[in-house]
PDB file of C-alpha atoms in Angstrom:
ATOM      1  CA  UNK U  18     -10.846 -18.149 -16.744  1.00  0.00           C
ATOM      2  CA  UNK U  19     -12.584 -18.117 -20.147  1.00  0.00           C
ATOM      3  CA  UNK U  20     -15.079 -15.449 -19.073  1.00  0.00           C
ATOM      4  CA  UNK U  21     -12.249 -13.325 -17.678  1.00  0.00           C
ATOM      5  CA  UNK U  22     -10.247 -13.557 -20.908  1.00  0.00           C
ATOM      6  CA  UNK U  23     -13.322 -12.804 -23.026  1.00  0.00           C
ATOM      7  CA  UNK U  24     -14.585  -9.997 -20.741  1.00  0.00           C
ATOM      8  CA  UNK U  25     -17.866 -11.888 -20.619  1.00  0.00           C
ATOM      9  CA  UNK U  26     -18.959 -11.856 -16.978  1.00  0.00           C
ATOM     10  CA  UNK U  27     -22.692 -12.429 -16.376  1.00  0.00           C
ATOM     11  CA  UNK U  28     -24.848  -9.468 -15.350  1.00  0.00           C
ATOM     12  CA  UNK U  29     -25.145 -10.711 -11.762  1.00  0.00           C
ATOM     13  CA  UNK U  30     -21.377 -11.161 -11.483  1.00  0.00           C
ATOM     14  CA  UNK U  31     -20.794  -7.609 -12.738  1.00  0.00           C
ATOM     15  CA  UNK U  32     -23.165  -6.261 -10.087  1.00  0.00           C
ATOM     16  CA  UNK U  33     -21.367  -8.258  -7.402  1.00  0.00           C
ATOM     17  CA  UNK U  34     -18.078  -6.826  -8.601  1.00  0.00           C
ATOM     18  CA  UNK U  35     -19.473  -3.288  -8.402  1.00  0.00           C
ATOM     19  CA  UNK U  36     -20.602  -3.845  -4.814  1.00  0.00           C
ATOM     20  CA  UNK U  37     -17.281  -5.439  -3.860  1.00  0.00           C
ATOM     21  CA  UNK U  38     -15.358  -2.544  -5.412  1.00  0.00           C
ATOM     22  CA  UNK U  39     -17.552  -0.068  -3.535  1.00  0.00           C
ATOM     23  CA  UNK U  40     -16.828  -1.865  -0.263  1.00  0.00           C
ATOM     24  CA  UNK U  41     -13.073  -2.154  -0.774  1.00  0.00           C
ATOM     25  CA  UNK U  42     -12.441   1.280  -2.338  1.00  0.00           C
ATOM     26  CA  UNK U  43     -15.046   3.641  -0.885  1.00  0.00           C
ATOM     27  CA  UNK U  44     -15.845   2.423   2.627  1.00  0.00           C
ATOM     28  CA  UNK U  45     -13.102   3.647   5.017  1.00  0.00           C
ATOM     29  CA  UNK U  46     -11.100   0.869   6.609  1.00  0.00           C
ATOM     30  CA  UNK U  47     -11.954   2.304  10.008  1.00  0.00           C
ATOM     31  CA  UNK U  48     -15.532   1.116   9.414  1.00  0.00           C
ATOM     32  CA  UNK U  49     -14.461  -2.533   9.152  1.00  0.00           C
ATOM     33  CA  UNK U  50     -14.906  -4.898  12.094  1.00  0.00           C
ATOM     34  CA  UNK U  51     -11.625  -4.241  13.890  1.00  0.00           C
ATOM     35  CA  UNK U  52     -11.830  -0.555  13.055  1.00  0.00           C
ATOM     36  CA  UNK U  53     -15.203  -0.335  14.793  1.00  0.00           C
ATOM     37  CA  UNK U  54     -13.881  -2.288  17.786  1.00  0.00           C
ATOM     38  CA  UNK U  55     -10.957   0.133  18.014  1.00  0.00           C
ATOM     39  CA  UNK U  56     -13.318   3.124  17.810  1.00  0.00           C
ATOM     40  CA  UNK U  57     -15.546   1.725  20.572  1.00  0.00           C
ATOM     41  CA  UNK U  58     -12.629   1.165  22.941  1.00  0.00           C
ATOM     42  CA  UNK U  59     -11.239   4.601  22.124  1.00  0.00           C
ATOM     43  CA  UNK U  60     -14.614   6.213  22.791  1.00  0.00           C
ATOM     44  CA  UNK U  61     -14.902   4.338  26.082  1.00  0.00           C
ATOM     45  CA  UNK U  62     -11.523   5.668  27.202  1.00  0.00           C
ATOM     46  CA  UNK U  63     -12.487   9.225  26.244  1.00  0.00           C
ATOM     47  CA  UNK U  64     -15.729   9.260  28.235  1.00  0.00           C
ATOM     48  CA  UNK U  65     -14.287   7.329  31.179  1.00  0.00           C
ATOM     49  CA  UNK U  66     -13.344  10.483  33.112  1.00  0.00           C
ATOM     50  CA  UNK U  67     -16.740  12.275  32.772  1.00  0.00           C
ATOM     51  CA  UNK U  68     -18.575   9.032  33.580  1.00  0.00           C
ATOM     52  CA  UNK U  69     -16.458   8.532  36.698  1.00  0.00           C
ATOM     53  CA  UNK U  70     -17.258  12.084  37.795  1.00  0.00           C
ATOM     54  CA  UNK U  71     -20.995  11.340  37.491  1.00  0.00           C
ATOM     55  CA  UNK U  72     -20.674   8.086  39.445  1.00  0.00           C
ATOM     56  CA  UNK U  73     -18.948   9.823  42.367  1.00  0.00           C
ATOM     57  CA  UNK U  74     -21.347  12.773  42.277  1.00  0.00           C
ATOM     58  CA  UNK U  75     -18.792  15.436  41.446  1.00  0.00           C
ATOM     59  CA  UNK U  76     -20.537  16.389  38.176  1.00  0.00           C
ATOM     60  CA  UNK U  77     -24.080  16.313  36.840  1.00  0.00           C
ATOM     61  CA  UNK U  78     -25.136  14.064  33.982  1.00  0.00           C
ATOM     62  CA  UNK U  79     -25.720  17.077  31.724  1.00  0.00           C
ATOM     63  CA  UNK U  80     -22.268  18.506  32.409  1.00  0.00           C
ATOM     64  CA  UNK U  81     -20.571  15.140  31.924  1.00  0.00           C
ATOM     65  CA  UNK U  82     -22.454  14.616  28.658  1.00  0.00           C
ATOM     66  CA  UNK U  83     -21.323  17.981  27.299  1.00  0.00           C
ATOM     67  CA  UNK U  84     -17.718  17.368  28.341  1.00  0.00           C
ATOM     68  CA  UNK U  85     -17.732  13.852  26.870  1.00  0.00           C
ATOM     69  CA  UNK U  86     -19.212  15.064  23.585  1.00  0.00           C
ATOM     70  CA  UNK U  87     -16.620  17.833  23.401  1.00  0.00           C
ATOM     71  CA  UNK U  88     -13.766  15.395  24.012  1.00  0.00           C
ATOM     72  CA  UNK U  89     -15.062  13.019  21.343  1.00  0.00           C
ATOM     73  CA  UNK U  90     -15.411  15.902  18.865  1.00  0.00           C
ATOM     74  CA  UNK U  91     -11.861  17.099  19.554  1.00  0.00           C
ATOM     75  CA  UNK U  92     -10.510  13.567  19.191  1.00  0.00           C
ATOM     76  CA  UNK U  93     -12.273  13.143  15.841  1.00  0.00           C
ATOM     77  CA  UNK U  94     -10.817  16.444  14.661  1.00  0.00           C
ATOM     78  CA  UNK U  95      -7.315  15.429  15.717  1.00  0.00           C
ATOM     79  CA  UNK U  96      -7.663  12.049  13.988  1.00  0.00           C
ATOM     80  CA  UNK U  97      -8.837  13.716  10.772  1.00  0.00           C
ATOM     81  CA  UNK U  98      -5.929  16.188  10.875  1.00  0.00           C
ATOM     82  CA  UNK U  99      -3.433  13.366  11.426  1.00  0.00           C
ATOM     83  CA  UNK U 100      -4.852  11.375   8.521  1.00  0.00           C
ATOM     84  CA  UNK U 101      -4.897  14.408   6.197  1.00  0.00           C
ATOM     85  CA  UNK U 102      -1.327  15.275   7.152  1.00  0.00           C
ATOM     86  CA  UNK U 103      -0.211  11.693   6.501  1.00  0.00           C
ATOM     87  CA  UNK U 104      -1.844  11.739   3.056  1.00  0.00           C
ATOM     88  CA  UNK U 105      -0.155  15.024   2.135  1.00  0.00           C
ATOM     89  CA  UNK U 106       3.220  13.765   3.330  1.00  0.00           C
ATOM     90  CA  UNK U 107       2.831  10.489   1.457  1.00  0.00           C
ATOM     91  CA  UNK U 108       2.042  12.371  -1.769  1.00  0.00           C
ATOM     92  CA  UNK U 109       5.243  14.347  -1.368  1.00  0.00           C
ATOM     93  CA  UNK U 110       7.118  11.092  -0.763  1.00  0.00           C
ATOM     94  CA  UNK U 111       5.661   9.592  -3.966  1.00  0.00           C
ATOM     95  CA  UNK U 112       6.759  12.619  -5.979  1.00  0.00           C
ATOM     96  CA  UNK U 113      10.267  12.564  -4.517  1.00  0.00           C
ATOM     97  CA  UNK U 114      10.600   8.838  -5.143  1.00  0.00           C
ATOM     98  CA  UNK U 115       9.384   9.218  -8.725  1.00  0.00           C
ATOM     99  CA  UNK U 116      11.960  11.943  -9.392  1.00  0.00           C
ATOM    100  CA  UNK U 117      14.712   9.701  -8.035  1.00  0.00           C
ATOM    101  CA  UNK U 118      13.658   6.858 -10.348  1.00  0.00           C
ATOM    102  CA  UNK U 119      13.503   9.230 -13.322  1.00  0.00           C
ATOM    103  CA  UNK U 120      17.065  10.205 -12.462  1.00  0.00           C
ATOM    104  CA  UNK U 121      18.101   6.552 -12.346  1.00  0.00           C
ATOM    105  CA  UNK U 122      16.572   6.034 -15.777  1.00  0.00           C
ATOM    106  CA  UNK U 123      18.210   9.110 -17.289  1.00  0.00           C
ATOM    107  CA  UNK U 124      21.666   8.141 -16.026  1.00  0.00           C
ATOM    108  CA  UNK U 125      21.486   4.920 -18.054  1.00  0.00           C
ATOM    109  CA  UNK U 126      20.499   6.679 -21.284  1.00  0.00           C
ATOM    110  CA  UNK U 127      23.418   8.049 -23.289  1.00  0.00           C
ATOM    111  CA  UNK U 128      22.606   9.713 -26.611  1.00  0.00           C
ATOM    112  CA  UNK U 129      19.419   7.713 -26.959  1.00  0.00           C
ATOM    113  CA  UNK U 130      20.926   4.295 -26.266  1.00  0.00           C
ATOM    114  CA  UNK U 131      21.301   2.065 -23.235  1.00  0.00           C
ATOM    115  CA  UNK U 132      24.970   1.180 -22.724  1.00  0.00           C
ATOM    116  CA  UNK U 133      25.838  -2.188 -21.185  1.00  0.00           C
ATOM    117  CA  UNK U 134      23.828  -4.978 -19.602  1.00  0.00           C
ATOM    118  CA  UNK U 135      24.121  -3.466 -16.119  1.00  0.00           C
ATOM    119  CA  UNK U 136      22.729  -0.169 -17.409  1.00  0.00           C
ATOM    120  CA  UNK U 137      19.880  -2.018 -19.107  1.00  0.00           C
ATOM    121  CA  UNK U 138      18.961  -3.830 -15.887  1.00  0.00           C
ATOM    122  CA  UNK U 139      19.154  -0.594 -13.923  1.00  0.00           C
ATOM    123  CA  UNK U 140      16.926   1.135 -16.475  1.00  0.00           C
ATOM    124  CA  UNK U 141      14.335  -1.661 -16.238  1.00  0.00           C
ATOM    125  CA  UNK U 142      14.337  -1.454 -12.451  1.00  0.00           C
ATOM    126  CA  UNK U 143      13.975   2.338 -12.589  1.00  0.00           C
ATOM    127  CA  UNK U 144      10.990   1.982 -14.947  1.00  0.00           C
ATOM    128  CA  UNK U 145       9.296  -0.413 -12.537  1.00  0.00           C
ATOM    129  CA  UNK U 146       9.920   2.022  -9.678  1.00  0.00           C
ATOM    130  CA  UNK U 147       8.339   4.866 -11.657  1.00  0.00           C
ATOM    131  CA  UNK U 148       5.290   2.711 -12.393  1.00  0.00           C
ATOM    132  CA  UNK U 149       4.988   1.896  -8.686  1.00  0.00           C
ATOM    133  CA  UNK U 150       5.004   5.566  -7.723  1.00  0.00           C
ATOM    134  CA  UNK U 151       2.417   6.420 -10.372  1.00  0.00           C
ATOM    135  CA  UNK U 152       0.134   3.678  -9.039  1.00  0.00           C
ATOM    136  CA  UNK U 153       0.353   4.556  -5.338  1.00  0.00           C
ATOM    137  CA  UNK U 154      -1.815   7.722  -5.397  1.00  0.00           C
ATOM    138  CA  UNK U 155      -4.142   6.371  -8.110  1.00  0.00           C
ATOM    139  CA  UNK U 156      -5.025   3.310  -6.026  1.00  0.00           C
ATOM    140  CA  UNK U 157      -4.845   5.185  -2.692  1.00  0.00           C
ATOM    141  CA  UNK U 158      -2.163   2.772  -1.521  1.00  0.00           C
ATOM    142  CA  UNK U 159       0.859   3.204   0.717  1.00  0.00           C
ATOM    143  CA  UNK U 160       4.461   2.198   0.114  1.00  0.00           C
ATOM    144  CA  UNK U 161       4.781  -1.567   0.347  1.00  0.00           C
ATOM    145  CA  UNK U 162       1.199  -2.302  -0.747  1.00  0.00           C
ATOM    146  CA  UNK U 163       2.168  -2.394  -4.431  1.00  0.00           C
ATOM    147  CA  UNK U 164       4.734  -4.617  -6.141  1.00  0.00           C
ATOM    148  CA  UNK U 165       5.742  -4.236  -9.793  1.00  0.00           C
ATOM    149  CA  UNK U 166       7.412  -7.118 -11.626  1.00  0.00           C
ATOM    150  CA  UNK U 167       8.792  -7.671 -15.126  1.00  0.00           C
ATOM    151  CA  UNK U 168       8.179 -11.202 -16.417  1.00  0.00           C
ATOM    152  CA  UNK U 169       9.769 -12.187 -19.742  1.00  0.00           C
ATOM    153  CA  UNK U 170       9.572 -15.167 -22.068  1.00  0.00           C
ATOM    154  CA  UNK U 171      12.897 -16.971 -22.373  1.00  0.00           C
ATOM    155  CA  UNK U 172      14.359 -16.738 -25.865  1.00  0.00           C
ATOM    156  CA  UNK U 173      11.795 -17.553 -28.525  1.00  0.00           C
ATOM    157  CA  UNK U 174       9.728 -19.718 -26.203  1.00  0.00           C
ATOM    158  CA  UNK U 175       6.019 -19.036 -25.841  1.00  0.00           C
ATOM    159  CA  UNK U 176       5.596 -20.829 -22.497  1.00  0.00           C
ATOM    160  CA  UNK U 177       8.907 -20.645 -20.583  1.00  0.00           C
ATOM    161  CA  UNK U 178       8.995 -17.539 -18.392  1.00  0.00           C
ATOM    162  CA  UNK U 179      11.355 -15.942 -15.913  1.00  0.00           C
ATOM    163  CA  UNK U 180      10.848 -13.166 -13.413  1.00  0.00           C
ATOM    164  CA  UNK U 181      13.456 -10.704 -14.660  1.00  0.00           C
ATOM    165  CA  UNK U 182      13.208  -7.589 -12.471  1.00  0.00           C
ATOM    166  CA  UNK U 183      11.239  -6.083  -9.570  1.00  0.00           C
ATOM    167  CA  UNK U 184      10.638  -2.527  -8.400  1.00  0.00           C
ATOM    168  CA  UNK U 185      13.352  -0.953  -6.193  1.00  0.00           C
ATOM    169  CA  UNK U 186      13.127  -1.997  -2.556  1.00  0.00           C
ATOM    170  CA  UNK U 187      11.319  -5.243  -3.353  1.00  0.00           C
ATOM    171  CA  UNK U 188      13.361  -8.026  -1.777  1.00  0.00           C
ATOM    172  CA  UNK U 189      11.426 -10.932  -3.271  1.00  0.00           C
ATOM    173  CA  UNK U 190      13.343 -13.336  -5.585  1.00  0.00           C
ATOM    174  CA  UNK U 191      14.287 -12.406  -9.161  1.00  0.00           C
ATOM    175  CA  UNK U 192      15.791 -14.237 -12.161  1.00  0.00           C
ATOM    176  CA  UNK U 193      13.758 -17.329 -11.397  1.00  0.00           C
ATOM    177  CA  UNK U 194      11.953 -19.562 -13.896  1.00  0.00           C
ATOM    178  CA  UNK U 195       8.169 -19.511 -13.564  1.00  0.00           C
ATOM    179  CA  UNK U 196       5.602 -22.140 -14.462  1.00  0.00           C
ATOM    180  CA  UNK U 197       3.428 -20.521 -17.093  1.00  0.00           C
ATOM    181  CA  UNK U 198       0.389 -22.706 -16.384  1.00  0.00           C
ATOM    182  CA  UNK U 199       0.063 -21.065 -12.950  1.00  0.00           C
ATOM    183  CA  UNK U 200       0.426 -17.497 -14.177  1.00  0.00           C
ATOM    184  CA  UNK U 201      -2.597 -15.445 -15.210  1.00  0.00           C
ATOM    185  CA  UNK U 202      -0.341 -13.016 -17.054  1.00  0.00           C
ATOM    186  CA  UNK U 203       0.711 -15.801 -19.424  1.00  0.00           C
ATOM    187  CA  UNK U 204      -2.899 -16.486 -20.406  1.00  0.00           C
ATOM    188  CA  UNK U 205      -3.486 -12.752 -20.833  1.00  0.00           C
ATOM    189  CA  UNK U 206      -0.500 -12.536 -23.213  1.00  0.00           C
ATOM    190  CA  UNK U 207      -1.789 -15.487 -25.220  1.00  0.00           C
ATOM    191  CA  UNK U 208      -5.067 -13.630 -25.660  1.00  0.00           C
ATOM    192  CA  UNK U 209      -3.392 -10.480 -27.011  1.00  0.00           C
ATOM    193  CA  UNK U 210      -1.613  -7.280 -26.065  1.00  0.00           C
ATOM    194  CA  UNK U 211      -4.430  -5.513 -24.212  1.00  0.00           C
ATOM    195  CA  UNK U 212      -4.104  -4.707 -20.486  1.00  0.00           C
ATOM    196  CA  UNK U 213      -6.127  -6.928 -18.160  1.00  0.00           C
ATOM    197  CA  UNK U 214      -7.286  -6.569 -14.573  1.00  0.00           C
ATOM    198  CA  UNK U 215      -7.568  -9.305 -11.959  1.00  0.00           C
ATOM    199  CA  UNK U 216      -9.894  -7.809  -9.357  1.00  0.00           C
ATOM    200  CA  UNK U 217      -9.497 -10.601  -6.802  1.00  0.00           C
ATOM    201  CA  UNK U 218      -7.164 -13.510  -7.493  1.00  0.00           C
ATOM    202  CA  UNK U 219      -9.005 -15.635  -4.930  1.00  0.00           C
ATOM    203  CA  UNK U 220     -11.858 -15.962  -7.438  1.00  0.00           C
ATOM    204  CA  UNK U 221      -9.593 -18.056  -9.679  1.00  0.00           C
ATOM    205  CA  UNK U 222      -9.280 -20.899  -7.190  1.00  0.00           C
ATOM    206  CA  UNK U 223      -6.441 -22.548  -5.296  1.00  0.00           C
ATOM    207  CA  UNK U 224      -4.464 -23.244  -8.485  1.00  0.00           C
ATOM    208  CA  UNK U 225      -3.487 -19.571  -8.666  1.00  0.00           C
ATOM    209  CA  UNK U 226      -3.477 -18.902  -4.913  1.00  0.00           C
ATOM    210  CA  UNK U 227       0.272 -19.422  -4.504  1.00  0.00           C
ATOM    211  CA  UNK U 228       3.109 -17.247  -5.738  1.00  0.00           C
ATOM    212  CA  UNK U 229       4.831 -18.385  -8.968  1.00  0.00           C
ATOM    213  CA  UNK U 230       8.190 -18.002  -7.175  1.00  0.00           C
ATOM    214  CA  UNK U 231       7.034 -20.339  -4.394  1.00  0.00           C
ATOM    215  CA  UNK U 232       6.921 -17.542  -1.821  1.00  0.00           C
ATOM    216  CA  UNK U 233       3.957 -16.456   0.275  1.00  0.00           C
ATOM    217  CA  UNK U 234       1.217 -14.744  -1.714  1.00  0.00           C
ATOM    218  CA  UNK U 235       0.008 -11.515  -0.121  1.00  0.00           C
ATOM    219  CA  UNK U 236      -1.490  -9.646  -3.071  1.00  0.00           C
ATOM    220  CA  UNK U 237      -5.133  -9.781  -4.144  1.00  0.00           C
ATOM    221  CA  UNK U 238      -5.525  -7.650  -7.291  1.00  0.00           C
ATOM    222  CA  UNK U 239      -3.323  -7.441 -10.388  1.00  0.00           C
ATOM    223  CA  UNK U 240      -2.990  -5.187 -13.418  1.00  0.00           C
ATOM    224  CA  UNK U 241      -1.314  -7.039 -16.307  1.00  0.00           C
ATOM    225  CA  UNK U 242       0.377  -4.985 -19.057  1.00  0.00           C
ATOM    226  CA  UNK U 243       1.647  -7.164 -21.949  1.00  0.00           C
ATOM    227  CA  UNK U 244       4.806  -5.968 -23.723  1.00  0.00           C
ATOM    228  CA  UNK U 245       4.187  -6.277 -27.460  1.00  0.00           C
ATOM    229  CA  UNK U 246       7.450  -5.480 -29.254  1.00  0.00           C
ATOM    230  CA  UNK U 247       8.369  -5.015 -32.906  1.00  0.00           C
ATOM    231  CA  UNK U 248      10.608  -7.715 -34.366  1.00  0.00           C
ATOM    232  CA  UNK U 249      13.094  -7.512 -37.271  1.00  0.00           C
ATOM    233  CA  UNK U 250      11.438  -8.104 -40.600  1.00  0.00           C
ATOM    234  CA  UNK U 251       8.129  -6.645 -39.500  1.00  0.00           C
ATOM    235  CA  UNK U 252       5.384  -7.771 -37.213  1.00  0.00           C
ATOM    236  CA  UNK U 253       5.182  -7.854 -33.441  1.00  0.00           C
ATOM    237  CA  UNK U 254       5.714 -10.368 -30.672  1.00  0.00           C
ATOM    238  CA  UNK U 255       4.773 -10.322 -27.003  1.00  0.00           C
ATOM    239  CA  UNK U 256       8.064 -10.584 -25.101  1.00  0.00           C
ATOM    240  CA  UNK U 257       6.515 -10.663 -21.633  1.00  0.00           C
ATOM    241  CA  UNK U 258       4.450  -8.462 -19.370  1.00  0.00           C
ATOM    242  CA  UNK U 259       4.516  -6.083 -16.429  1.00  0.00           C
ATOM    243  CA  UNK U 260       2.571  -7.266 -13.393  1.00  0.00           C
ATOM    244  CA  UNK U 261       1.359  -4.602 -10.942  1.00  0.00           C
ATOM    245  CA  UNK U 262       0.202  -6.326  -7.757  1.00  0.00           C
ATOM    246  CA  UNK U 263      -1.767  -4.807  -4.885  1.00  0.00           C
ATOM    247  CA  UNK U 264      -2.486  -6.312  -1.476  1.00  0.00           C
ATOM    248  CA  UNK U 265      -6.119  -5.111  -1.599  1.00  0.00           C
ATOM    249  CA  UNK U 266      -8.859  -6.551  -3.807  1.00  0.00           C
ATOM    250  CA  UNK U 267     -10.360  -4.336  -6.525  1.00  0.00           C
ATOM    251  CA  UNK U 268      -7.509  -1.827  -6.310  1.00  0.00           C
ATOM    252  CA  UNK U 269      -7.565  -1.385 -10.125  1.00  0.00           C
ATOM    253  CA  UNK U 270     -11.315  -1.673 -10.624  1.00  0.00           C
ATOM    254  CA  UNK U 271     -13.106   0.577 -13.103  1.00  0.00           C
ATOM    255  CA  UNK U 272     -11.396   3.736 -14.308  1.00  0.00           C
ATOM    256  CA  UNK U 273      -8.361   3.272 -12.063  1.00  0.00           C
ATOM    257  CA  UNK U 274      -6.828   0.759 -14.475  1.00  0.00           C
ATOM    258  CA  UNK U 275      -7.392   3.134 -17.404  1.00  0.00           C
ATOM    259  CA  UNK U 276      -5.676   5.983 -15.549  1.00  0.00           C
ATOM    260  CA  UNK U 277      -2.686   3.768 -14.711  1.00  0.00           C
ATOM    261  CA  UNK U 278      -2.369   2.626 -18.336  1.00  0.00           C
ATOM    262  CA  UNK U 279      -2.443   6.200 -19.670  1.00  0.00           C
ATOM    263  CA  UNK U 280      -0.052   7.564 -17.033  1.00  0.00           C
ATOM    264  CA  UNK U 281       2.438   4.720 -17.481  1.00  0.00           C
ATOM    265  CA  UNK U 282       2.330   4.522 -21.286  1.00  0.00           C
ATOM    266  CA  UNK U 283       5.678   6.347 -21.830  1.00  0.00           C
ATOM    267  CA  UNK U 284       7.365   4.092 -19.272  1.00  0.00           C
ATOM    268  CA  UNK U 285       5.852   0.954 -20.803  1.00  0.00           C
ATOM    269  CA  UNK U 286       7.112   2.098 -24.213  1.00  0.00           C
ATOM    270  CA  UNK U 287      10.586   2.475 -22.722  1.00  0.00           C
ATOM    271  CA  UNK U 288      10.370  -1.066 -21.337  1.00  0.00           C
ATOM    272  CA  UNK U 289       9.326  -2.343 -24.765  1.00  0.00           C
ATOM    273  CA  UNK U 290      12.497  -0.824 -26.190  1.00  0.00           C
ATOM    274  CA  UNK U 291      14.631  -2.328 -23.436  1.00  0.00           C
ATOM    275  CA  UNK U 292      13.299  -5.879 -23.688  1.00  0.00           C
ATOM    276  CA  UNK U 293      12.937  -5.801 -27.469  1.00  0.00           C
ATOM    277  CA  UNK U 294      16.602  -5.148 -28.246  1.00  0.00           C
TER     278      UNK U 294
END
């Protein structure tokens, strides 16, 4: 914990993190164990017909080899086209979803002010939805692999927290008190207002391996964005933080976190205004 807060990982640990990030972010998932098993079975099915023809003497080995290689090549081409088409479609979906959330946010803003508690809650939820859609293409994730939550300190307390809002479509519990001693975001806020990345929450031990809302924990990496707000009379105070959770480890490793922070800065500023009033 201390090394994480101080950004003081040993040289060997940093190298391990680089290798882990390379494995999780660069190596295609189809090259993992079950992906290779699937590819082997698929290849066996493809060459089954030419192999059968050779066994029964209706085709030569050379002919069957050429046919089998051609079928495998065509199958690889079709798989690549399907994957590319899915990526293009998902990008369009992200853009459409982001526009919808921008619309939700704009409908709650009237002459520069948020009117009513319901409008404020809707605006917060819309902001979290926009952040989600910014993060999806940056982390190469699909819908449902990212959850965005707004966690706030209750009143003037510095250790009592509640989970205030979640991104649209997230059915997990909200408006629940949270134990701060089990929340990495709380320790990050105590350290200051800088964003922090949890590359793999499993490295922090069993104490943090369960969800603060007592539900099943299915995320592995987290980007924590503290909300440092101005207070009357001058000065600032951290009112809470935004937690961006991803089901894959090292989803925010390296420059990805920096890109998310820059892209989401206007939305985070809007959230600061909403929670600071």
